[in-house]
PDB file of C-alpha atoms in Angstrom:
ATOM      1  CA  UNK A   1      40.276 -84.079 -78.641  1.00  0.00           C
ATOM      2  CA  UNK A   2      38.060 -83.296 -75.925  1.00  0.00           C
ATOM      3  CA  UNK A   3      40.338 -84.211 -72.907  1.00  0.00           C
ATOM      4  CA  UNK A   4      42.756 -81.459 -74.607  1.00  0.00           C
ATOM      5  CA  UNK A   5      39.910 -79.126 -74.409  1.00  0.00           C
ATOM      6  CA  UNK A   6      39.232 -79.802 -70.846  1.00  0.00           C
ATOM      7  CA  UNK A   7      43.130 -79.900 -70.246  1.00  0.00           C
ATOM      8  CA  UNK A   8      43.233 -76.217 -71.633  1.00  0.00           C
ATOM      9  CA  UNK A   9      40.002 -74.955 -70.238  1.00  0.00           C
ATOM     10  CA  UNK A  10      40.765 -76.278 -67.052  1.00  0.00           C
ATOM     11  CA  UNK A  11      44.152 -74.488 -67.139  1.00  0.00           C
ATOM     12  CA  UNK A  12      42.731 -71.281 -68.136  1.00  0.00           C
ATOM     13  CA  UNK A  13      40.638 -71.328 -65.602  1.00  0.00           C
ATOM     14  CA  UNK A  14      43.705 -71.934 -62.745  1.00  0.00           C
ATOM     15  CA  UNK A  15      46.003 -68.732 -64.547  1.00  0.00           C
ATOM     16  CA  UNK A  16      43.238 -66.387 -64.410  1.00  0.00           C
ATOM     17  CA  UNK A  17      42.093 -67.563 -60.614  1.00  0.00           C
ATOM     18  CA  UNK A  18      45.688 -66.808 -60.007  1.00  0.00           C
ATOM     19  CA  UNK A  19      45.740 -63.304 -62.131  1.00  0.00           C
ATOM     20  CA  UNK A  20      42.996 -62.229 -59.919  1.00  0.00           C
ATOM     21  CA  UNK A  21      44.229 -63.338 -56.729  1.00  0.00           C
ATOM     22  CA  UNK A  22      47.482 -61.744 -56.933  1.00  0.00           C
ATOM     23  CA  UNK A  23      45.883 -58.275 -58.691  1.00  0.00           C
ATOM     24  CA  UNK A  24      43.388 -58.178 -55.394  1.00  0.00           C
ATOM     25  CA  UNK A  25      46.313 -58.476 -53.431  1.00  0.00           C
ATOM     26  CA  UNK A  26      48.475 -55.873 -55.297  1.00  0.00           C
ATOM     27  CA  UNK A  27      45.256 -53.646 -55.429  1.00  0.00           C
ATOM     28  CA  UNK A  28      44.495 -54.266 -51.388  1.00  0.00           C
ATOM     29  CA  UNK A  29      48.613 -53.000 -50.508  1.00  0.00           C
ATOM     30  CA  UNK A  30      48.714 -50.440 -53.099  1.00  0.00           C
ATOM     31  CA  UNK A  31      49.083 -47.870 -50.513  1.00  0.00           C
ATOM     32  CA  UNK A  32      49.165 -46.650 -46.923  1.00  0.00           C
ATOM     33  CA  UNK A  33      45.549 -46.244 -44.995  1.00  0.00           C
ATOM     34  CA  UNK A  34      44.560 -42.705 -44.727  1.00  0.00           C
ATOM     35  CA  UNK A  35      42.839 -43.219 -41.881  1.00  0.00           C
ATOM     36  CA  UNK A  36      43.715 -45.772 -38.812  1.00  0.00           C
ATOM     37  CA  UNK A  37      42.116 -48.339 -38.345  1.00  0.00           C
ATOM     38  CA  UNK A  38      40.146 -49.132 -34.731  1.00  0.00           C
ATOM     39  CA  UNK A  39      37.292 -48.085 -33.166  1.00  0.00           C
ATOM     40  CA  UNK A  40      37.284 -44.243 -32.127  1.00  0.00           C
ATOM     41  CA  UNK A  41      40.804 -43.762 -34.191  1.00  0.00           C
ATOM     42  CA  UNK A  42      39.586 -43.324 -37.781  1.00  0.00           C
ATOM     43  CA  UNK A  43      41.722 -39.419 -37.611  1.00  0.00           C
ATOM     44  CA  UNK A  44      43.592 -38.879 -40.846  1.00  0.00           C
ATOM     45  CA  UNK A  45      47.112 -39.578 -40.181  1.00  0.00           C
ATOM     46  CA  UNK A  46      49.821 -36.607 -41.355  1.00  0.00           C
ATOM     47  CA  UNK A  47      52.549 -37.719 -43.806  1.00  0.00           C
ATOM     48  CA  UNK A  48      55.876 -36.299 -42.337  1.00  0.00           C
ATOM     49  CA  UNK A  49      56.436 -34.131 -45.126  1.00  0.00           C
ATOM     50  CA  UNK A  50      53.310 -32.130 -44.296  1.00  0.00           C
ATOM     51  CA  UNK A  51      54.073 -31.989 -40.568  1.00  0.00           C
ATOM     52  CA  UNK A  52      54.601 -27.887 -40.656  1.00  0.00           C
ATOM     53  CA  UNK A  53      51.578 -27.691 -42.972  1.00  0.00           C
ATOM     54  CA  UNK A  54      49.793 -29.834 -40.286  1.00  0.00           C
ATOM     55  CA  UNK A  55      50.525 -28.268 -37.210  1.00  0.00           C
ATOM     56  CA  UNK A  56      49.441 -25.089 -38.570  1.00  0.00           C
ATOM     57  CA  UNK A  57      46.478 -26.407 -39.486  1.00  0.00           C
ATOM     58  CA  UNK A  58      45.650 -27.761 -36.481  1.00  0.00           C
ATOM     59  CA  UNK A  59      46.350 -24.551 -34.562  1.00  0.00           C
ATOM     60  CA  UNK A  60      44.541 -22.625 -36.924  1.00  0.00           C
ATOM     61  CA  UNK A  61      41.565 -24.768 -36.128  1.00  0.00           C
ATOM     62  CA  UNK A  62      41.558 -24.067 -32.551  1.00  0.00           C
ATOM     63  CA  UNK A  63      42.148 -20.493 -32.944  1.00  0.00           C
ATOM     64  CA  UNK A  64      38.730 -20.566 -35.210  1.00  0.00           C
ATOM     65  CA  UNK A  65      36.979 -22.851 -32.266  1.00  0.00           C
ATOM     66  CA  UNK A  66      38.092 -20.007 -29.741  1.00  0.00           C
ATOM     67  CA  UNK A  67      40.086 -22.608 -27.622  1.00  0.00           C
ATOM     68  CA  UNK A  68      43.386 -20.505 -28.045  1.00  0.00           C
ATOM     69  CA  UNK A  69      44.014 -16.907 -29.145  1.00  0.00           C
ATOM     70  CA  UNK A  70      46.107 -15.865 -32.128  1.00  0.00           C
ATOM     71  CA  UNK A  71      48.962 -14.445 -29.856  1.00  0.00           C
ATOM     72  CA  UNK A  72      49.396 -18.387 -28.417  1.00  0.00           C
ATOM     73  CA  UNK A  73      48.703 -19.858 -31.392  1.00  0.00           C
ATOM     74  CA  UNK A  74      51.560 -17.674 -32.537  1.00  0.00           C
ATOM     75  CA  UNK A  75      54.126 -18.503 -29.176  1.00  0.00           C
ATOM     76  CA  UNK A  76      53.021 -22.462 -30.012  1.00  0.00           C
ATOM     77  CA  UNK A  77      54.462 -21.991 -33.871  1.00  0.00           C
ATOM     78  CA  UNK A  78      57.550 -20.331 -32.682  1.00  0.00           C
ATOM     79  CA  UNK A  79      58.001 -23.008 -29.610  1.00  0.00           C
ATOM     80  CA  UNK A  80      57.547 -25.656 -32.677  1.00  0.00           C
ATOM     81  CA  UNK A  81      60.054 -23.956 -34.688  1.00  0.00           C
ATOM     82  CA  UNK A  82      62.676 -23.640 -31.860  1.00  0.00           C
ATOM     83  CA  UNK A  83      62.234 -27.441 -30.596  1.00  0.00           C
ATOM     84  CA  UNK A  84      62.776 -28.463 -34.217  1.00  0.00           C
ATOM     85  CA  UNK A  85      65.804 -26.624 -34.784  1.00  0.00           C
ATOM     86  CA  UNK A  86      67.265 -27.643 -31.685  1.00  0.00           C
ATOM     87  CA  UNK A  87      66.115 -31.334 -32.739  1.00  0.00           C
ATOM     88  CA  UNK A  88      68.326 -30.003 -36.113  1.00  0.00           C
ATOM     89  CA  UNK A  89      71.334 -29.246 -33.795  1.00  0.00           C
ATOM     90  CA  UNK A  90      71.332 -32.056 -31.926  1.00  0.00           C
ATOM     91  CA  UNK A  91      71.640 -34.419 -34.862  1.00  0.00           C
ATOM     92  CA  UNK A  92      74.542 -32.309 -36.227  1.00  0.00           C
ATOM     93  CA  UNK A  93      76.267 -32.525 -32.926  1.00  0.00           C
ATOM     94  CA  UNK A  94      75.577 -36.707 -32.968  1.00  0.00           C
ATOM     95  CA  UNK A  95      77.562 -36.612 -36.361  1.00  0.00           C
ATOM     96  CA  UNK A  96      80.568 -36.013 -34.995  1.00  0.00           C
ATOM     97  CA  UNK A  97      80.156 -38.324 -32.023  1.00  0.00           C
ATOM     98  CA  UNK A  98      81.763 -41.905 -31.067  1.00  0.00           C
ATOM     99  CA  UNK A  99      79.233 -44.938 -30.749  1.00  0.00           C
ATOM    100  CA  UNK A 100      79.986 -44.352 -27.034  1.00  0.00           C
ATOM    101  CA  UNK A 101      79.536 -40.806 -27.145  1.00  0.00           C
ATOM    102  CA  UNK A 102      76.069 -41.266 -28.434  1.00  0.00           C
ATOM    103  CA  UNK A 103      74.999 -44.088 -26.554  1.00  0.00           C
ATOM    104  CA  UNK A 104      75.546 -41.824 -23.330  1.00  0.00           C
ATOM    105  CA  UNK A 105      74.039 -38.721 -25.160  1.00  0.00           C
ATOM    106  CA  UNK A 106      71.266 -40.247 -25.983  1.00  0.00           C
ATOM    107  CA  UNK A 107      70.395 -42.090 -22.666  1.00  0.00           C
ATOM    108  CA  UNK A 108      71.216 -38.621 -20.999  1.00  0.00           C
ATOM    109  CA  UNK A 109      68.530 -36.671 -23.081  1.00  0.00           C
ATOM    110  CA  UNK A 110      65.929 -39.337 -22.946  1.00  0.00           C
ATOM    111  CA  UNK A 111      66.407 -40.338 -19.367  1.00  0.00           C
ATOM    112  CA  UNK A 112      63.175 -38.302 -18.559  1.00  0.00           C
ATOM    113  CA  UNK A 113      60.422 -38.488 -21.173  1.00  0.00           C
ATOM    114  CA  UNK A 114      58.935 -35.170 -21.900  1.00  0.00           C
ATOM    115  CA  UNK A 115      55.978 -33.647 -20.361  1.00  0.00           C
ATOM    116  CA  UNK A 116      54.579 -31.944 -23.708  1.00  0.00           C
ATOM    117  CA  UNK A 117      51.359 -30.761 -21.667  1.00  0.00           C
ATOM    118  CA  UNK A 118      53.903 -28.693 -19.493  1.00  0.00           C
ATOM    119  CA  UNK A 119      56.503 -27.087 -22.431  1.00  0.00           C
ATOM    120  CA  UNK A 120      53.166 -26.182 -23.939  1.00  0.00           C
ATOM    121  CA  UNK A 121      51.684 -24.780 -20.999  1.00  0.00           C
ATOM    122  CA  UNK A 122      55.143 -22.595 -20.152  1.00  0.00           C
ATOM    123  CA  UNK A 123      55.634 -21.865 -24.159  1.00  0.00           C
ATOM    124  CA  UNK A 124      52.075 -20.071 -24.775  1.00  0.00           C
ATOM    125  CA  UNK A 125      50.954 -19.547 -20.852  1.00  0.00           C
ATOM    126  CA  UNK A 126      48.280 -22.251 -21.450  1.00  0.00           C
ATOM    127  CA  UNK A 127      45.546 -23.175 -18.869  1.00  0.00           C
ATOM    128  CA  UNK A 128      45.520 -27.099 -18.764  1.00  0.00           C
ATOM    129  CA  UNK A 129      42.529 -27.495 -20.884  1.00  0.00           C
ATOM    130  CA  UNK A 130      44.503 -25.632 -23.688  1.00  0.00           C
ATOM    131  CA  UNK A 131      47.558 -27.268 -23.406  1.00  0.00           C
ATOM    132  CA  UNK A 132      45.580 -30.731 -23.446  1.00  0.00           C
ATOM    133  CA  UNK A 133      43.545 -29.526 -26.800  1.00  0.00           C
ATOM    134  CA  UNK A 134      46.762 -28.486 -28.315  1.00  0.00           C
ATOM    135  CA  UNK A 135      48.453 -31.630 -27.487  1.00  0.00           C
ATOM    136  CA  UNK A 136      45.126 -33.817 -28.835  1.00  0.00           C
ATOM    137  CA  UNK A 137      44.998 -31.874 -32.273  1.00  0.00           C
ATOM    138  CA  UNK A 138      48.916 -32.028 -32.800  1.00  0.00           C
ATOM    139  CA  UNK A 139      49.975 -35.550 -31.577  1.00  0.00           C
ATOM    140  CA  UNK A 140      48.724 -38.178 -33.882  1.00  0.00           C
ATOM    141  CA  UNK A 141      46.894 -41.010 -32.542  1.00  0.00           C
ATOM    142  CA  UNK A 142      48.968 -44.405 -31.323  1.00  0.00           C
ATOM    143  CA  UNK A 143      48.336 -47.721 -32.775  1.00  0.00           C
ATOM    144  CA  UNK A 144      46.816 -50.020 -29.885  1.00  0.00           C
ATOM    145  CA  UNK A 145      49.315 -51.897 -28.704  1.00  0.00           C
ATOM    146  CA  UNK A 146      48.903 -55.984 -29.005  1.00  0.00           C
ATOM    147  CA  UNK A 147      50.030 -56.283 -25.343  1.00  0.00           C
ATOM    148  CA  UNK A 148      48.142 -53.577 -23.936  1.00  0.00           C
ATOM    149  CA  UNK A 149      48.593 -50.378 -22.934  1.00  0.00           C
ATOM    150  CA  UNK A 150      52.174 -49.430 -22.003  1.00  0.00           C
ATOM    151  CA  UNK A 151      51.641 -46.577 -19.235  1.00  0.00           C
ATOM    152  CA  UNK A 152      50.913 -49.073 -16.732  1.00  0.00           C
ATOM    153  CA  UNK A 153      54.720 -50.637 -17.445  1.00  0.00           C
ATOM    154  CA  UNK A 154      56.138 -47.369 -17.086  1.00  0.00           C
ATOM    155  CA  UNK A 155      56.448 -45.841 -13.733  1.00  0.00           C
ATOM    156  CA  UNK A 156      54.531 -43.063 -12.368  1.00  0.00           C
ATOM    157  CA  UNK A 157      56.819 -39.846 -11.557  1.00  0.00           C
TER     158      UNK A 157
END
């Protein structure tokens, strides 16, 4: 009688050890961070569905510091606006494409990487500070990368 007591507490004990475990796990992935993690990178990240909502924000914000006027914060909406419908047009046009066709499309349009700093700088008439405050409040911070930084593996222009 008693080793089927200690048989039973002793399994008891091992289920709900196990419950536990696995609902701390559950509750510890039950969503994505809102903030990323690392020293000095604890911004809120944007969800992509809020990414007009965000950049509007984020202009409107500098507009309020006094770092841009209304009239650029207005040329940077419409500069957003245009890249994203071209972005829009682009991936129609890749729809009707080959494999081949894309390959070479693609590697044509992303031979150069794109100097945001300067399309912002030409879209609004930016000084550099601007351009480089617009680009800090719109671009989301990166992840550290486990290998180290990647600019020094790319090569200077």
């Amino acid at each position: 009688m008693k080793q089927y007591f200690t048989k039973k507490l002793v399994s008891g004990l091992v289920v709900g050890c196990l419950a536990l475990s696995v609902g701390a796990v559950a509750f510890a992935h039950g969503g994505q961070p809102e903030f990323m993690p690392g020293p000095g990178m604890n911004h809120q990240m944007p969800r992509p569905e809020d990414r007009q909502e965000h950049m509007k924000n984020s202009i409107d914000k500098l507009v309020a510091d006094g770092t841009i006027s209304q009239e650029q914060a207005s040329k940077l909406m419409d500069f957003f606006k245009e890249k994203d419908a071209q972005r829009k047009l682009d991936m129609e046009k890749m729809k009707s494409m080959t494999s081949e066709e894309r390959d070479s499309f693609l590697k044509e349009k992303f031979s150069q990487p794109p100097d945001i700093i300067k399309d912002l700088k030409d879209a609004a008439n930016l000084s550099d500070e601007q351009a480089k405050a617009v680009d800090d409040a719109l671009r989301p911070p990166h992840r550290p990368d486990p290998e180290g930084p990647r600019c020094s593996k790319m090569p200077t222009p």
